Amino acid sequence: MKEANIVLDDRTLAAYIAGSLSAEERAAVTSALVRDPEAREVLAMATQALAAAKTPRPSAIDATDRRAEMRSRHQALGRDEKKESTGGN
């Protein structure tokens, strides 16, 4: 089988990560990656960056909602403690 000439640029590596290359192109990129440690490093960094970008992160609104919920729970606990100390009235 004749190996396709493939350029390991950002676009090709992105397509490799996305799985949008043909079987022949993917095999050529894999073969080229075996021979090119620098390209493997770029691929690893791109894969890590993509994974980090897909990781959900709490937004500022979520943090505000959590603080409000915690305040509400704290206030409810305070009221329950007052009821217990006054005999439930």
CSV table of N, CA and C in Angstrom, one decimal:
chain,number,residue,atom,x,y,z
A,1,MET,N,0.9,-1.2,0.0
A,1,MET,CA,0.0,0.0,0.0
A,1,MET,C,0.9,1.2,0.0
A,2,LYS,N,0.6,2.1,-0.9
A,2,LYS,CA,1.4,3.4,-1.0
A,2,LYS,C,0.8,4.3,0.1
A,3,GLU,N,1.8,4.9,0.9
A,3,GLU,CA,1.4,5.8,2.0
A,3,GLU,C,1.1,7.2,1.4
A,4,ALA,N,0.0,7.8,1.8
A,4,ALA,CA,-0.4,9.1,1.3
A,4,ALA,C,0.5,10.1,1.9
A,5,ASN,N,0.9,11.1,1.1
A,5,ASN,CA,1.6,12.3,1.7
A,5,ASN,C,0.6,13.1,2.5
A,6,ILE,N,0.9,13.3,3.7
A,6,ILE,CA,0.0,14.0,4.6
A,6,ILE,C,0.7,15.1,5.3
A,7,VAL,N,0.1,16.2,5.5
A,7,VAL,CA,0.7,17.3,6.2
A,7,VAL,C,0.1,17.4,7.6
A,8,LEU,N,0.9,17.3,8.6
A,8,LEU,CA,0.4,17.4,10.0
A,8,LEU,C,0.2,18.8,10.5
A,9,ASP,N,-0.7,19.5,9.9
A,9,ASP,CA,-0.9,20.9,10.3
A,9,ASP,C,-2.1,20.9,11.3
A,10,ASP,N,-2.5,22.0,11.8
A,10,ASP,CA,-3.5,22.1,12.8
A,10,ASP,C,-4.9,21.6,12.2
A,11,ARG,N,-5.1,21.9,11.0
A,11,ARG,CA,-6.4,21.5,10.4
A,11,ARG,C,-6.5,20.0,10.3
A,12,THR,N,-5.4,19.3,9.9
A,12,THR,CA,-5.4,17.9,9.8
A,12,THR,C,-5.5,17.2,11.1
A,13,LEU,N,-4.8,17.8,12.1
A,13,LEU,CA,-4.8,17.2,13.5
A,13,LEU,C,-6.2,17.4,14.1
A,14,ALA,N,-6.9,18.5,13.8
A,14,ALA,CA,-8.2,18.7,14.3
A,14,ALA,C,-9.2,17.7,13.7
A,15,ALA,N,-9.0,17.5,12.4
A,15,ALA,CA,-9.9,16.5,11.7
A,15,ALA,C,-9.6,15.1,12.2
A,16,TYR,N,-8.3,14.8,12.6
A,16,TYR,CA,-8.0,13.5,13.2
A,16,TYR,C,-8.7,13.3,14.5
A,17,ILE,N,-8.6,14.4,15.4
A,17,ILE,CA,-9.3,14.3,16.7
A,17,ILE,C,-10.8,14.2,16.5
A,18,ALA,N,-11.3,14.9,15.6
A,18,ALA,CA,-12.8,14.9,15.3
A,18,ALA,C,-13.3,13.6,14.7
A,19,GLY,N,-12.3,12.8,14.1
A,19,GLY,CA,-12.7,11.6,13.5
A,19,GLY,C,-13.3,11.8,12.1
A,20,SER,N,-13.0,12.9,11.5
A,20,SER,CA,-13.6,13.2,10.2
A,20,SER,C,-12.7,12.9,9.0
A,21,LEU,N,-11.6,12.2,9.2
A,21,LEU,CA,-10.7,11.8,8.1
A,21,LEU,C,-11.2,10.4,7.6
A,22,SER,N,-10.9,10.2,6.3
A,22,SER,CA,-11.2,8.9,5.7
A,22,SER,C,-10.3,7.9,6.4
A,23,ALA,N,-10.6,6.6,6.2
A,23,ALA,CA,-9.7,5.5,6.8
A,23,ALA,C,-8.3,5.7,6.3
A,24,GLU,N,-8.1,6.0,5.0
A,24,GLU,CA,-6.8,6.1,4.4
A,24,GLU,C,-6.0,7.3,5.0
A,25,GLU,N,-6.8,8.4,5.1
A,25,GLU,CA,-6.1,9.6,5.7
A,25,GLU,C,-5.8,9.4,7.2
A,26,ARG,N,-6.7,8.7,7.9
A,26,ARG,CA,-6.4,8.5,9.3
A,26,ARG,C,-5.2,7.6,9.5
A,27,ALA,N,-5.1,6.6,8.7
A,27,ALA,CA,-3.9,5.7,8.7
A,27,ALA,C,-2.6,6.4,8.4
A,28,ALA,N,-2.7,7.3,7.4
A,28,ALA,CA,-1.5,8.1,7.1
A,28,ALA,C,-1.1,9.1,8.2
A,29,VAL,N,-2.1,9.7,8.9
A,29,VAL,CA,-1.8,10.5,10.0
A,29,VAL,C,-1.2,9.7,11.2
A,30,THR,N,-1.8,8.6,11.4
A,30,THR,CA,-1.3,7.7,12.5
A,30,THR,C,0.1,7.3,12.2
A,31,SER,N,0.4,6.9,11.0
A,31,SER,CA,1.8,6.6,10.6
A,31,SER,C,2.8,7.7,10.8
A,32,ALA,N,2.3,8.9,10.4
A,32,ALA,CA,3.2,10.1,10.5
A,32,ALA,C,3.4,10.5,12.0
A,33,LEU,N,2.4,10.3,12.8
A,33,LEU,CA,2.5,10.6,14.2
A,33,LEU,C,3.5,9.6,14.9
A,34,VAL,N,3.6,8.4,14.4
A,34,VAL,CA,4.6,7.5,14.9
A,34,VAL,C,6.0,8.0,14.7
A,35,ARG,N,6.2,8.6,13.6
A,35,ARG,CA,7.5,9.1,13.3
A,35,ARG,C,7.8,10.5,13.8
A,36,ASP,N,6.8,11.3,14.2
A,36,ASP,CA,7.0,12.7,14.6
A,36,ASP,C,6.6,13.0,16.0
A,37,PRO,N,7.6,13.0,16.9
A,37,PRO,CA,7.3,13.2,18.3
A,37,PRO,C,6.7,14.6,18.6
A,38,GLU,N,7.1,15.6,17.8
A,38,GLU,CA,6.6,17.0,18.0
A,38,GLU,C,5.1,17.0,17.6
A,39,ALA,N,4.8,16.3,16.6
A,39,ALA,CA,3.3,16.3,16.2
A,39,ALA,C,2.5,15.6,17.2
A,40,ARG,N,3.1,14.5,17.8
A,40,ARG,CA,2.4,13.8,18.9
A,40,ARG,C,2.1,14.7,20.1
A,41,GLU,N,3.1,15.5,20.4
A,41,GLU,CA,3.0,16.5,21.5
A,41,GLU,C,1.9,17.5,21.2
A,42,VAL,N,1.9,18.0,20.0
A,42,VAL,CA,0.8,19.0,19.6
A,42,VAL,C,-0.5,18.3,19.6
A,43,LEU,N,-0.6,17.1,19.2
A,43,LEU,CA,-1.9,16.3,19.2
A,43,LEU,C,-2.3,16.1,20.7
A,44,ALA,N,-1.4,15.8,21.6
A,44,ALA,CA,-1.8,15.6,23.0
A,44,ALA,C,-2.3,16.9,23.6
A,45,MET,N,-1.6,18.0,23.3
A,45,MET,CA,-2.0,19.3,23.8
A,45,MET,C,-3.4,19.7,23.3
A,46,ALA,N,-3.6,19.5,22.0
A,46,ALA,CA,-4.9,19.8,21.4
A,46,ALA,C,-6.0,18.9,22.0
A,47,THR,N,-5.7,17.7,22.2
A,47,THR,CA,-6.7,16.8,22.8
A,47,THR,C,-7.1,17.2,24.3
A,48,GLN,N,-6.0,17.6,25.0
A,48,GLN,CA,-6.3,18.1,26.4
A,48,GLN,C,-7.1,19.3,26.4
A,49,ALA,N,-6.7,20.3,25.5
A,49,ALA,CA,-7.5,21.5,25.4
A,49,ALA,C,-8.9,21.3,25.1
A,50,LEU,N,-9.2,20.4,24.2
A,50,LEU,CA,-10.5,20.1,23.8
A,50,LEU,C,-11.3,19.5,24.9
A,51,ALA,N,-10.7,18.6,25.7
A,51,ALA,CA,-11.3,17.9,26.8
A,51,ALA,C,-11.6,19.0,27.9
A,52,ALA,N,-10.7,19.9,28.1
A,52,ALA,CA,-10.9,21.0,29.1
A,52,ALA,C,-12.1,21.9,28.7
A,53,ALA,N,-12.1,22.2,27.4
A,53,ALA,CA,-13.2,23.0,26.9
A,53,ALA,C,-14.6,22.4,27.0
A,54,LYS,N,-14.6,21.1,27.0
A,54,LYS,CA,-15.9,20.3,27.1
A,54,LYS,C,-16.3,20.1,28.5
A,55,THR,N,-15.4,20.4,29.5
A,55,THR,CA,-15.7,20.2,30.9
A,55,THR,C,-16.6,21.3,31.4
A,56,PRO,N,-17.8,21.0,31.9
A,56,PRO,CA,-18.7,22.1,32.4
A,56,PRO,C,-18.1,22.8,33.6
A,57,ARG,N,-18.2,24.1,33.5
A,57,ARG,CA,-17.7,24.9,34.7
A,57,ARG,C,-18.8,25.7,35.2
A,58,PRO,N,-18.9,25.8,36.5
A,58,PRO,CA,-20.0,26.6,37.1
A,58,PRO,C,-19.8,28.1,36.7
A,59,SER,N,-21.0,28.7,36.3
A,59,SER,CA,-21.0,30.1,35.9
A,59,SER,C,-21.1,30.9,37.2
A,60,ALA,N,-21.0,32.2,37.0
A,60,ALA,CA,-21.1,33.2,38.1
A,60,ALA,C,-22.6,33.1,38.6
A,61,ILE,N,-23.5,32.9,37.7
A,61,ILE,CA,-24.9,32.8,38.1
A,61,ILE,C,-25.1,31.6,39.0
A,62,ASP,N,-24.5,30.5,38.6
A,62,ASP,CA,-24.6,29.2,39.4
A,62,ASP,C,-24.1,29.5,40.8
A,63,ALA,N,-23.0,30.2,40.9
A,63,ALA,CA,-22.4,30.5,42.2
A,63,ALA,C,-23.3,31.4,43.0
A,64,THR,N,-23.9,32.4,42.4
A,64,THR,CA,-24.8,33.2,43.1
A,64,THR,C,-26.0,32.4,43.6
A,65,ASP,N,-26.5,31.6,42.8
A,65,ASP,CA,-27.7,30.7,43.1
A,65,ASP,C,-27.3,29.8,44.3
A,66,ARG,N,-26.1,29.3,44.3
A,66,ARG,CA,-25.7,28.4,45.4
A,66,ARG,C,-25.5,29.2,46.7
A,67,ARG,N,-25.0,30.4,46.6
A,67,ARG,CA,-24.9,31.3,47.8
A,67,ARG,C,-26.3,31.6,48.4
A,68,ALA,N,-27.2,31.9,47.5
A,68,ALA,CA,-28.6,32.2,48.0
A,68,ALA,C,-29.2,31.0,48.6
A,69,GLU,N,-29.0,29.9,48.0
A,69,GLU,CA,-29.6,28.6,48.6
A,69,GLU,C,-29.0,28.3,50.0
A,70,MET,N,-27.6,28.5,50.1
A,70,MET,CA,-27.0,28.3,51.4
A,70,MET,C,-27.5,29.3,52.4
A,71,ARG,N,-27.7,30.5,52.1
A,71,ARG,CA,-28.2,31.5,53.0
A,71,ARG,C,-29.6,31.1,53.5
A,72,SER,N,-30.4,30.7,52.5
A,72,SER,CA,-31.8,30.3,52.8
A,72,SER,C,-31.8,29.1,53.8
A,73,ARG,N,-30.9,28.1,53.5
A,73,ARG,CA,-30.8,26.9,54.4
A,73,ARG,C,-30.3,27.3,55.8
A,74,HIS,N,-29.4,28.2,55.8
A,74,HIS,CA,-28.8,28.7,57.1
A,74,HIS,C,-29.9,29.4,57.9
A,75,GLN,N,-30.7,30.3,57.2
A,75,GLN,CA,-31.8,31.0,57.9
A,75,GLN,C,-32.8,30.0,58.4
A,76,ALA,N,-33.1,29.0,57.6
A,76,ALA,CA,-34.1,28.0,58.0
A,76,ALA,C,-33.6,27.2,59.2
A,77,LEU,N,-32.4,26.9,59.2
A,77,LEU,CA,-31.8,26.2,60.4
A,77,LEU,C,-31.9,27.1,61.6
A,78,GLY,N,-31.6,28.4,61.5
A,78,GLY,CA,-31.7,29.3,62.6
A,78,GLY,C,-33.1,29.4,63.1
A,79,ARG,N,-34.1,29.4,62.3
A,79,ARG,CA,-35.5,29.4,62.8
A,79,ARG,C,-35.8,28.1,63.5
A,80,ASP,N,-35.3,27.0,63.0
A,80,ASP,CA,-35.6,25.7,63.6
A,80,ASP,C,-35.0,25.7,65.0
A,81,GLU,N,-33.8,26.2,65.1
A,81,GLU,CA,-33.1,26.2,66.4
A,81,GLU,C,-33.8,27.1,67.4
A,82,LYS,N,-34.4,28.2,66.9
A,82,LYS,CA,-35.1,29.1,67.8
A,82,LYS,C,-36.4,28.5,68.3
A,83,LYS,N,-37.1,27.7,67.4
A,83,LYS,CA,-38.3,27.0,67.8
A,83,LYS,C,-38.0,26.0,68.9
A,84,GLU,N,-36.9,25.3,68.7
A,84,GLU,CA,-36.5,24.3,69.7
A,84,GLU,C,-36.2,24.9,71.1
A,85,SER,N,-35.5,26.0,71.0
A,85,SER,CA,-35.1,26.7,72.3
A,85,SER,C,-36.3,27.3,73.0
A,86,THR,N,-37.4,27.7,72.3
A,86,THR,CA,-38.5,28.3,72.9
A,86,THR,C,-39.7,27.3,73.1
A,87,GLY,N,-39.4,26.1,72.9
A,87,GLY,CA,-40.4,25.1,73.2
A,87,GLY,C,-41.3,24.9,72.0
A,88,GLY,N,-40.9,25.2,70.8
A,88,GLY,CA,-41.7,25.0,69.6
A,88,GLY,C,-42.7,26.0,69.2
A,89,ASN,N,-42.7,27.1,69.9
A,89,ASN,CA,-43.7,28.2,69.6
A,89,ASN,C,-43.0,29.3,68.9
